[in-house]
CSV table of C-alpha atoms and ligand atoms in Angstrom, one decimal:
chain,number,residue,atom,x,y,z
A,1,MET,CA,92.4,79.4,79.2
A,2,TYR,CA,92.1,83.1,78.3
A,3,ASN,CA,88.6,83.5,79.9
A,4,GLY,CA,90.0,82.0,83.1
A,5,GLU,CA,92.8,84.5,83.1
A,6,LEU,CA,90.5,87.4,82.5
A,7,ALA,CA,88.1,86.3,85.3
A,8,TRP,CA,91.1,86.1,87.6
A,9,ILE,CA,92.2,89.6,86.7
A,10,GLU,CA,88.6,91.0,87.2
A,11,ASN,CA,88.3,89.3,90.6
A,12,ALA,CA,91.8,90.5,91.7
A,13,LEU,CA,90.9,94.1,90.7
A,14,ASP,CA,87.8,93.9,92.9
A,15,CYS,CA,89.7,92.4,95.9
A,16,LEU,CA,92.6,94.9,95.6
A,17,TYR,CA,90.1,97.8,95.4
A,18,GLU,CA,88.6,96.6,98.7
A,19,THR,CA,91.9,97.2,100.5
A,20,GLY,CA,91.7,100.9,99.8
A,21,LYS,CA,88.3,101.4,101.4
A,22,MET,CA,88.3,104.1,104.2
A,23,GLY,CA,84.6,104.4,105.0
A,24,ASN,CA,83.0,106.2,102.1
A,25,LEU,CA,86.4,107.2,100.7
A,26,HIS,CA,88.7,105.1,98.6
A,27,TRP,CA,92.4,105.9,99.2
A,28,ARG,CA,95.4,103.5,99.3
A,29,ALA,CA,98.3,105.6,100.1
A,30,THR,CA,101.7,104.0,100.6
A,31,TYR,CA,103.0,102.9,104.0
A,32,THR,CA,99.5,102.8,105.5
A,33,GLU,CA,97.3,100.0,106.8
A,34,GLU,CA,95.5,100.0,103.4
A,35,ASP,CA,98.9,99.5,101.7
A,36,GLN,CA,99.8,96.6,104.0
A,37,LYS,CA,96.5,94.9,103.2
A,38,ALA,CA,97.2,95.3,99.5
A,39,LEU,CA,100.7,94.0,99.8
A,40,LYS,CA,99.4,90.9,101.6
A,41,LEU,CA,97.1,90.2,98.7
A,42,LEU,CA,99.7,90.9,96.0
A,43,GLU,CA,102.2,88.6,97.8
A,44,GLN,CA,99.6,85.8,98.0
A,45,TRP,CA,98.8,86.1,94.3
A,46,MET,CA,102.5,86.1,93.4
A,47,ARG,CA,103.1,83.0,95.4
A,48,GLU,CA,100.1,81.3,93.9
A,49,LYS,CA,101.7,81.8,90.5
A,50,ASP,CA,105.1,80.5,91.7
A,51,LEU,CA,106.7,83.9,91.7
A,52,GLU,CA,109.3,84.5,94.4
A,53,VAL,CA,108.4,87.4,96.7
A,54,VAL,CA,111.1,89.9,97.4
A,55,TYR,CA,111.0,93.5,98.8
A,56,ASP,CA,113.6,96.2,98.3
A,57,ASP,CA,114.6,98.5,101.2
A,58,ILE,CA,111.9,101.0,100.4
A,59,GLY,CA,109.1,98.6,100.1
A,60,ASN,CA,108.8,98.1,96.4
A,61,LEU,CA,107.4,94.5,96.0
A,62,PHE,CA,108.8,92.2,93.4
A,63,GLY,CA,107.6,88.8,92.2
A,64,LYS,CA,110.5,87.0,90.5
A,65,ILE,CA,110.8,84.2,88.0
A,66,GLU,CA,114.4,83.2,87.5
A,67,GLY,CA,115.5,82.7,83.9
A,68,GLU,CA,118.4,80.9,82.2
A,69,GLN,CA,120.2,84.2,81.9
A,70,ASP,CA,120.9,87.0,84.3
A,71,ARG,CA,119.1,89.7,82.3
A,72,ILE,CA,115.8,90.8,83.7
A,73,VAL,CA,112.6,91.9,82.0
A,74,LEU,CA,110.6,94.0,84.5
A,75,THR,CA,106.8,94.6,84.3
A,76,GLY,CA,104.2,96.1,86.6
A,77,SER,CA,103.0,99.4,87.9
A,78,HIS,CA,102.1,101.2,91.1
A,79,ARG,CA,99.9,100.0,94.0
A,80,ASP,CA,98.8,103.3,95.5
A,81,THR,CA,95.8,105.4,94.5
A,82,VAL,CA,94.9,109.0,94.6
A,83,LYS,CA,92.6,110.2,97.3
A,84,ASN,CA,89.0,109.2,96.3
A,85,GLY,CA,90.5,107.3,93.4
A,86,GLY,CA,89.4,104.3,91.3
A,87,LYS,CA,90.0,100.6,90.8
A,88,TYR,CA,92.2,100.5,87.8
A,89,ASP,CA,94.9,103.2,87.9
A,90,GLY,CA,98.1,101.4,88.8
A,91,ALA,CA,96.4,98.2,90.0
A,92,LEU,CA,95.6,97.0,86.5
A,93,GLY,CA,99.3,97.0,85.5
A,94,ILE,CA,100.4,94.9,88.5
A,95,ILE,CA,97.5,92.4,88.3
A,96,CYS,CA,97.9,91.9,84.5
A,97,ALA,CA,101.6,91.5,85.0
A,98,ILE,CA,101.2,88.8,87.7
A,99,ALA,CA,98.6,87.0,85.5
A,100,ALA,CA,100.7,87.2,82.4
A,101,ALA,CA,104.1,86.2,83.9
A,102,GLY,CA,102.4,83.5,86.0
A,103,SER,CA,100.5,81.9,83.1
A,104,LEU,CA,103.5,82.0,80.8
A,105,TYR,CA,105.6,80.3,83.5
A,106,ALA,CA,102.9,77.6,83.9
A,107,GLU,CA,102.6,77.2,80.1
A,108,LEU,CA,106.3,77.4,79.0
A,109,GLY,CA,108.4,76.8,82.1
A,110,LYS,CA,111.6,78.6,82.9
A,111,PRO,CA,112.1,81.7,80.8
A,112,LYS,CA,115.4,82.6,78.9
A,113,ARG,CA,115.5,86.0,80.7
A,114,SER,CA,114.4,86.4,84.3
A,115,VAL,CA,111.0,88.1,84.7
A,116,GLU,CA,110.1,90.3,87.6
A,117,VAL,CA,106.7,91.8,88.4
A,118,VAL,CA,106.9,95.0,90.4
A,119,ALA,CA,104.4,96.8,92.6
A,120,PHE,CA,105.9,100.3,93.1
A,121,GLY,CA,104.9,102.4,96.1
A,122,GLU,CA,103.7,106.0,96.2
A,123,GLU,CA,103.6,106.9,92.5
A,124,GLU,CA,100.7,109.3,92.8
A,125,GLY,CA,102.3,111.8,95.3
A,126,SER,CA,99.0,111.7,97.2
A,127,ARG,CA,100.7,111.3,100.6
A,128,PHE,CA,104.1,113.0,99.9
A,129,LEU,CA,104.6,115.9,97.6
A,130,SER,CA,107.0,114.2,95.1
A,131,GLY,CA,105.4,111.2,93.4
A,132,TYR,CA,107.1,108.2,91.8
A,133,LEU,CA,108.9,107.5,95.1
A,134,GLY,CA,109.2,103.7,94.4
A,135,SER,CA,110.5,104.2,90.9
A,136,ARG,CA,112.7,107.1,91.8
A,137,TYR,CA,114.4,104.9,94.4
A,138,PHE,CA,114.6,102.2,91.8
A,139,VAL,CA,116.6,104.4,89.4
A,140,GLY,CA,118.7,105.8,92.2
A,141,GLN,CA,117.1,109.3,92.3
A,142,LEU,CA,115.5,109.5,95.7
A,143,SER,CA,117.3,112.6,97.0
A,144,ASP,CA,117.7,113.5,100.7
A,145,ASP,CA,115.3,116.4,100.1
A,146,ILE,CA,112.5,114.0,99.1
A,147,LEU,CA,113.2,111.8,102.1
A,148,GLN,CA,112.6,114.8,104.3
A,149,GLU,CA,109.2,115.5,102.8
A,150,GLN,CA,106.3,115.3,105.3
A,151,ASP,CA,102.7,114.0,104.9
A,152,ALA,CA,99.7,116.0,106.1
A,153,ASN,CA,100.2,114.7,109.6
A,154,GLY,CA,103.9,115.8,109.8
A,155,ILE,CA,105.3,112.3,109.3
A,156,LYS,CA,108.5,112.3,107.4
A,157,LEU,CA,108.9,109.9,104.4
A,158,THR,CA,111.9,108.3,106.1
A,159,GLU,CA,109.8,107.6,109.2
A,160,ALA,CA,106.9,106.3,107.2
A,161,ILE,CA,109.2,103.9,105.4
A,162,ARG,CA,110.5,102.5,108.7
A,163,GLN,CA,107.1,102.5,110.4
A,164,ALA,CA,105.9,100.2,107.6
A,165,GLY,CA,108.7,97.8,108.4
A,166,PHE,CA,111.2,98.5,105.6
A,167,SER,CA,114.8,99.2,106.5
A,168,GLY,CA,115.1,102.3,104.3
A,169,LYS,CA,118.8,101.4,104.0
A,170,GLY,CA,120.7,101.6,100.7
A,171,MET,CA,118.2,104.2,99.7
A,172,GLN,CA,120.2,105.9,97.0
A,173,LYS,CA,120.7,103.0,94.8
A,174,SER,CA,118.9,99.9,93.6
A,175,PRO,CA,121.1,96.9,93.4
A,176,GLN,CA,119.9,95.2,90.3
A,177,MET,CA,119.4,98.2,88.1
A,178,GLN,CA,122.2,97.3,85.8
A,179,ASP,CA,120.7,93.9,85.1
A,180,ILE,CA,117.4,95.1,84.0
A,181,GLU,CA,117.0,94.9,80.2
A,182,ARG,CA,113.7,96.6,79.8
A,183,PHE,CA,110.5,97.6,81.5
A,184,ILE,CA,106.9,97.3,80.2
A,185,GLU,CA,104.0,98.9,82.0
A,186,LEU,CA,100.3,98.3,81.2
A,187,HIS,CA,98.0,101.1,82.3
A,188,ILE,CA,94.6,102.5,81.7
A,189,GLU,CA,94.6,105.4,79.2
A,190,GLN,CA,93.0,107.8,81.7
A,191,GLY,CA,91.7,109.9,78.8
A,192,GLY,CA,89.0,109.5,76.1
A,193,VAL,CA,91.2,109.3,72.9
A,194,LEU,CA,90.9,105.5,72.4
A,195,GLU,CA,87.2,105.4,73.2
A,196,GLN,CA,86.6,108.2,70.6
A,197,SER,CA,88.8,106.6,67.9
A,198,GLY,CA,87.6,103.1,68.5
A,199,GLU,CA,91.2,101.7,68.5
A,200,GLN,CA,91.6,98.8,70.9
A,201,VAL,CA,95.0,99.5,72.5
A,202,GLY,CA,97.3,102.5,72.9
A,203,LEU,CA,101.1,102.2,72.4
A,204,VAL,CA,102.7,105.0,74.2
A,205,THR,CA,105.4,107.1,72.4
A,206,SER,CA,106.2,109.7,75.0
A,207,ILE,CA,105.2,110.8,78.5
A,208,VAL,CA,104.6,114.4,79.6
A,209,GLY,CA,106.9,116.3,82.0
A,210,LEU,CA,105.5,117.7,85.2
A,211,LEU,CA,106.1,120.7,87.4
A,212,ILE,CA,104.4,120.1,90.8
A,213,GLY,CA,104.5,122.0,94.0
A,214,LYS,CA,102.7,124.3,96.5
A,215,ILE,CA,102.4,128.0,96.9
A,216,THR,CA,101.4,129.6,100.2
A,217,ILE,CA,100.2,133.2,100.1
A,218,GLU,CA,100.0,135.0,103.4
A,219,GLY,CA,97.9,138.2,103.8
A,220,HIS,CA,96.3,139.9,106.7
A,221,GLN,CA,93.6,138.0,108.6
A,222,ASN,CA,90.8,140.3,109.6
A,223,HIS,CA,87.0,140.9,110.1
A,224,ALA,CA,84.9,140.4,107.0
A,225,GLY,CA,82.4,143.1,107.9
A,226,THR,CA,84.5,145.9,109.3
A,227,THR,CA,87.5,145.9,106.9
A,228,PRO,CA,86.7,148.0,103.8
A,229,MET,CA,87.7,146.4,100.5
A,230,HIS,CA,90.5,148.8,99.8
A,231,LEU,CA,92.2,148.2,103.1
A,232,ARG,CA,92.4,144.4,102.8
A,233,LYS,CA,95.3,142.0,102.0
A,234,ASP,CA,93.1,139.1,101.1
A,235,PRO,CA,95.2,136.1,100.0
A,236,VAL,CA,92.1,134.4,98.6
A,237,THR,CA,91.7,137.2,96.0
A,238,ARG,CA,95.4,137.1,95.2
A,239,ALA,CA,95.3,133.3,94.7
A,240,ALA,CA,92.3,133.7,92.4
A,241,GLN,CA,94.1,136.3,90.4
A,242,PHE,CA,97.2,134.1,90.1
A,243,ILE,CA,95.1,131.1,89.1
A,244,THR,CA,93.4,133.1,86.4
A,245,GLU,CA,96.7,134.4,85.1
A,246,MET,CA,98.3,131.0,84.9
A,247,ASN,CA,95.2,129.5,83.2
A,248,GLN,CA,95.4,132.2,80.6
A,249,TRP,CA,99.1,131.6,80.1
A,250,ALA,CA,98.4,127.8,79.7
A,251,MET,CA,95.5,128.3,77.3
A,252,ALA,CA,97.6,130.5,75.0
A,253,TYR,CA,99.8,127.4,74.4
A,254,GLY,CA,96.7,125.4,73.1
A,255,GLU,CA,97.2,121.7,73.8
A,256,ALA,CA,100.9,122.0,74.7
A,257,VAL,CA,100.3,122.7,78.4
A,258,THR,CA,97.9,121.8,81.1
A,259,CYS,CA,97.7,123.7,84.4
A,260,THR,CA,95.7,122.6,87.4
A,261,PHE,CA,95.3,124.0,90.9
A,262,GLY,CA,93.6,120.9,92.4
A,263,GLU,CA,94.1,121.4,96.1
A,264,ILE,CA,93.4,124.7,97.9
A,265,GLN,CA,93.5,125.3,101.6
A,266,VAL,CA,92.2,128.5,103.2
A,267,PHE,CA,93.2,129.4,106.7
A,268,PRO,CA,91.2,129.7,109.0
A,269,ASN,CA,88.5,128.8,106.4
A,270,LYS,CA,85.5,130.7,107.9
A,271,SER,CA,82.9,132.7,106.1
A,272,ASN,CA,83.2,135.9,108.2
A,273,VAL,CA,87.0,136.0,108.3
A,274,ILE,CA,89.2,137.4,105.7
A,275,ALA,CA,91.7,134.6,105.3
A,276,GLY,CA,95.2,134.9,106.8
A,277,SER,CA,96.7,132.5,104.3
A,278,VAL,CA,96.0,130.3,101.3
A,279,SER,CA,97.9,127.3,100.1
A,280,LEU,CA,97.5,126.0,96.6
A,281,SER,CA,99.0,123.1,94.8
A,282,PHE,CA,100.1,123.4,91.2
A,283,ASP,CA,100.4,120.7,88.6
A,284,ILE,CA,101.7,122.0,85.3
A,285,ARG,CA,102.5,119.6,82.4
A,286,SER,CA,104.1,119.8,79.0
A,287,THR,CA,106.4,117.8,76.8
A,288,SER,CA,108.5,120.9,76.4
A,289,PRO,CA,111.2,121.4,79.1
A,290,ALA,CA,111.3,125.1,78.0
A,291,VAL,CA,107.6,125.6,78.7
A,292,LEU,CA,108.0,123.9,82.1
A,293,GLN,CA,110.9,126.2,82.8
A,294,GLU,CA,108.8,129.2,81.9
A,295,ALA,CA,106.1,128.1,84.3
A,296,GLN,CA,108.7,127.7,87.0
A,297,THR,CA,110.0,131.2,86.4
A,298,ARG,CA,106.4,132.6,86.6
A,299,ILE,CA,105.9,131.0,89.9
A,300,LYS,CA,109.3,132.0,91.3
A,301,ASN,CA,108.6,135.6,90.2
A,302,LEU,CA,105.8,135.7,92.8
A,303,GLN,CA,108.5,136.2,95.5
A,304,GLN,CA,109.9,139.3,93.7
A,305,GLN,CA,106.5,141.1,93.9
A,306,GLU,CA,106.3,143.9,96.4
A,307,ASP,CA,102.5,143.7,96.9
A,308,GLY,CA,102.3,143.2,100.6
A,309,PHE,CA,101.7,139.5,100.5
A,310,ARG,CA,104.3,136.9,101.6
A,311,TYR,CA,104.9,134.0,99.2
A,312,THR,CA,106.4,130.6,100.2
A,313,LEU,CA,107.1,128.1,97.4
A,314,GLU,CA,107.7,124.4,97.5
A,315,PHE,CA,108.7,122.5,94.4
A,316,ALA,CA,108.4,118.7,94.1
A,317,ALA,CA,111.4,116.8,92.6
A,318,PRO,CA,111.5,117.3,88.8
A,319,ASP,CA,109.8,114.9,86.4
A,320,ALA,CA,111.2,115.4,82.9
A,321,PRO,CA,109.3,114.3,79.8
A,322,ALA,CA,110.3,110.8,78.6
A,323,GLN,CA,110.5,109.0,75.3
A,324,MET,CA,109.5,105.3,75.0
A,325,ASP,CA,111.9,102.8,73.4
A,326,GLU,CA,111.6,102.7,69.6
A,327,ASP,CA,112.5,99.0,69.2
A,328,GLY,CA,110.1,98.1,71.9
A,329,LEU,CA,107.4,100.2,70.2
A,330,LYS,CA,108.0,98.4,66.9
A,331,LEU,CA,107.8,95.0,68.6
A,332,LEU,CA,104.5,96.1,70.3
A,333,GLU,CA,103.2,97.1,66.9
A,334,GLU,CA,104.1,93.8,65.3
A,335,THR,CA,102.7,91.9,68.2
A,336,ALA,CA,99.4,93.9,68.1
A,337,LYS,CA,99.1,93.2,64.4
A,338,SER,CA,99.7,89.5,64.9
A,339,LEU,CA,96.9,89.5,67.5
A,340,HIS,CA,94.7,91.4,65.1
A,341,LEU,CA,94.4,94.3,67.5
A,342,SER,CA,93.8,97.8,66.2
A,343,TYR,CA,96.2,100.2,67.9
A,344,ARG,CA,97.1,103.9,68.2
A,345,LYS,CA,100.5,105.3,68.9
A,346,MET,CA,99.9,108.0,71.4
A,347,HIS,CA,101.4,110.4,73.9
A,348,SER,CA,100.6,110.1,77.6
A,349,GLY,CA,99.4,113.3,79.4
A,350,ALA,CA,99.5,111.3,82.7
A,351,GLY,CA,102.7,110.7,84.6
A,352,HIS,CA,103.8,107.1,85.1
A,353,ASP,CA,106.6,105.1,86.8
A,354,ALA,CA,107.7,104.4,83.2
A,355,GLU,CA,108.8,108.0,83.1
A,356,MET,CA,111.4,107.4,85.8
A,357,LEU,CA,112.5,104.0,84.4
A,358,ALA,CA,112.9,105.4,80.8
A,359,GLN,CA,115.8,107.5,82.1
A,360,LYS,CA,117.8,104.3,82.6
A,361,ILE,CA,116.4,101.5,80.7
A,362,LYS,CA,114.4,100.7,77.5
A,363,THR,CA,110.8,101.3,78.5
A,364,ASN,CA,107.4,100.9,76.9
A,365,MET,CA,103.7,101.3,77.9
A,366,ILE,CA,100.5,99.7,76.7
A,367,PHE,CA,97.2,101.6,77.3
A,368,VAL,CA,93.8,100.1,77.7
A,369,PRO,CA,90.7,102.3,76.9
A,370,SER,CA,89.0,104.1,79.8
A,371,VAL,CA,85.2,104.5,79.6
A,372,GLY,CA,84.3,108.1,79.3
A,373,GLY,CA,88.0,109.0,79.6
A,374,ILE,CA,87.4,109.2,83.4
A,375,SER,CA,90.3,108.6,85.8
A,376,HIS,CA,91.5,109.7,89.3
A,377,SER,CA,87.8,109.2,90.2
A,378,PRO,CA,85.8,106.4,91.7
A,379,LEU,CA,84.0,106.3,88.3
A,380,GLU,CA,87.2,105.0,86.6
A,381,TYR,CA,86.2,102.0,84.5
A,382,SER,CA,87.6,99.8,81.8
A,383,LYS,CA,85.6,97.1,80.1
A,384,PRO,CA,86.7,93.5,80.5
A,385,ASP,CA,87.1,93.0,76.8
A,386,ASP,CA,89.4,96.0,76.6
A,387,ILE,CA,91.4,94.8,79.6
A,388,GLY,CA,91.6,91.4,77.9
A,389,ARG,CA,93.1,92.8,74.7
A,390,GLY,CA,95.7,94.8,76.6
A,391,TYR,CA,96.5,91.8,78.7
A,392,LEU,CA,97.0,89.6,75.7
A,393,LEU,CA,99.3,92.1,74.1
A,394,LEU,CA,101.3,92.3,77.3
A,395,LYS,CA,101.5,88.6,77.6
A,396,ALA,CA,102.6,88.1,73.9
A,397,PHE,CA,105.2,90.9,74.3
A,398,LEU,CA,106.6,89.2,77.5
A,399,ARG,CA,106.7,85.9,75.8
A,400,GLU,CA,108.6,87.3,72.9
A,401,ILE,CA,111.1,89.3,75.1
A,402,ALA,CA,111.6,86.8,77.9
A,403,TRP,CA,110.7,83.3,76.7
A,404,SER,CA,112.1,83.3,73.1
B,501,LIG,C1,99.6,110.3,87.9
B,501,LIG,O1,98.6,109.5,87.8
B,501,LIG,C2,99.4,111.6,87.4
B,501,LIG,O2,99.5,111.7,86.1
B,501,LIG,O3,99.2,112.5,88.2
B,502,LIG,MN1,98.9,105.4,87.4
B,503,LIG,MN1,97.2,108.2,88.7
């Protein structure tokens, strides 16, 4: 039985990965053709496992199994990927949830509590600036500002939702929120801690908070050969200086902060032109709200500087650090022990939909080891045996929560 389930999961991972192929690049952004293909497959798998397929108004996909009581146990993850991403981030949590809920239903029949598998949209923020759009909507925190965000082609989030065929109505509130009892998300670890320690699964205790946004620095565009160094207003040099300052600031905190400038755009991006402007993304993470506040102040201070550059700032919607549910964690520990799985209680330096849900409902996460600690890369890989262990833990947890 178990081998069949694992083979199903591995095959589903391969098929879902195919939907994100864009030539040599892999990217499944939400509300795109790639997303539509993925949704078709997920719907098909949900139906095959006798789950009832339902969408909410923003395009989160649910596979429902009605229980004897109204209370709902929710499980799943996000279906989008980062640009040039891998096969497991997000996808694994949805596929394992479909397999676990489907096989428990087949084995045990109607659950006591209803079970819903969710495939959230746009968690990564790889199309629109603020990530976790599906889960933000789900917890009633999709603000008008976020809805006005535009992708790289100038398409507004509201337009993208409608173009993909979702009504976008009732956007501020998810109807069943009050009925959800708890959420459990299985995910790859995305770091190398489990691989190093040799522990088989991770049980998440807390999730990092994020400060994300974009800084645009405008200087004076000019000729690279005729403009003496002391007469330039070169935004590339200014950006480099700021990046270095922020890295030094973060390094002084040791492991408490990460600081990344992963996307830099230079305009007009020509070797013999001193750039007119530079845009840089920032991604700053910490479990301390005070440290995130300090980072925000440092960034805002740019606009106070009288140095001849013009600074424009854009901040994504806030992502506060989150604590996982303690009772759920205890149950996961007991369940892992009963399955003879070694485990590590650990913090998550990656953001997850679980972070949004934890604001409203009891939430927990299971981590599966990532080979080489690599993620957000086409090289992302988790071994079938490791996936199988995480899967069995998810299944046993769901059985305990929803079927007994
Ligand atoms: C989401 O994957 C993030 O941590 O950026
Ligand atoms: Mn993820
Ligand atoms: Mn990710």
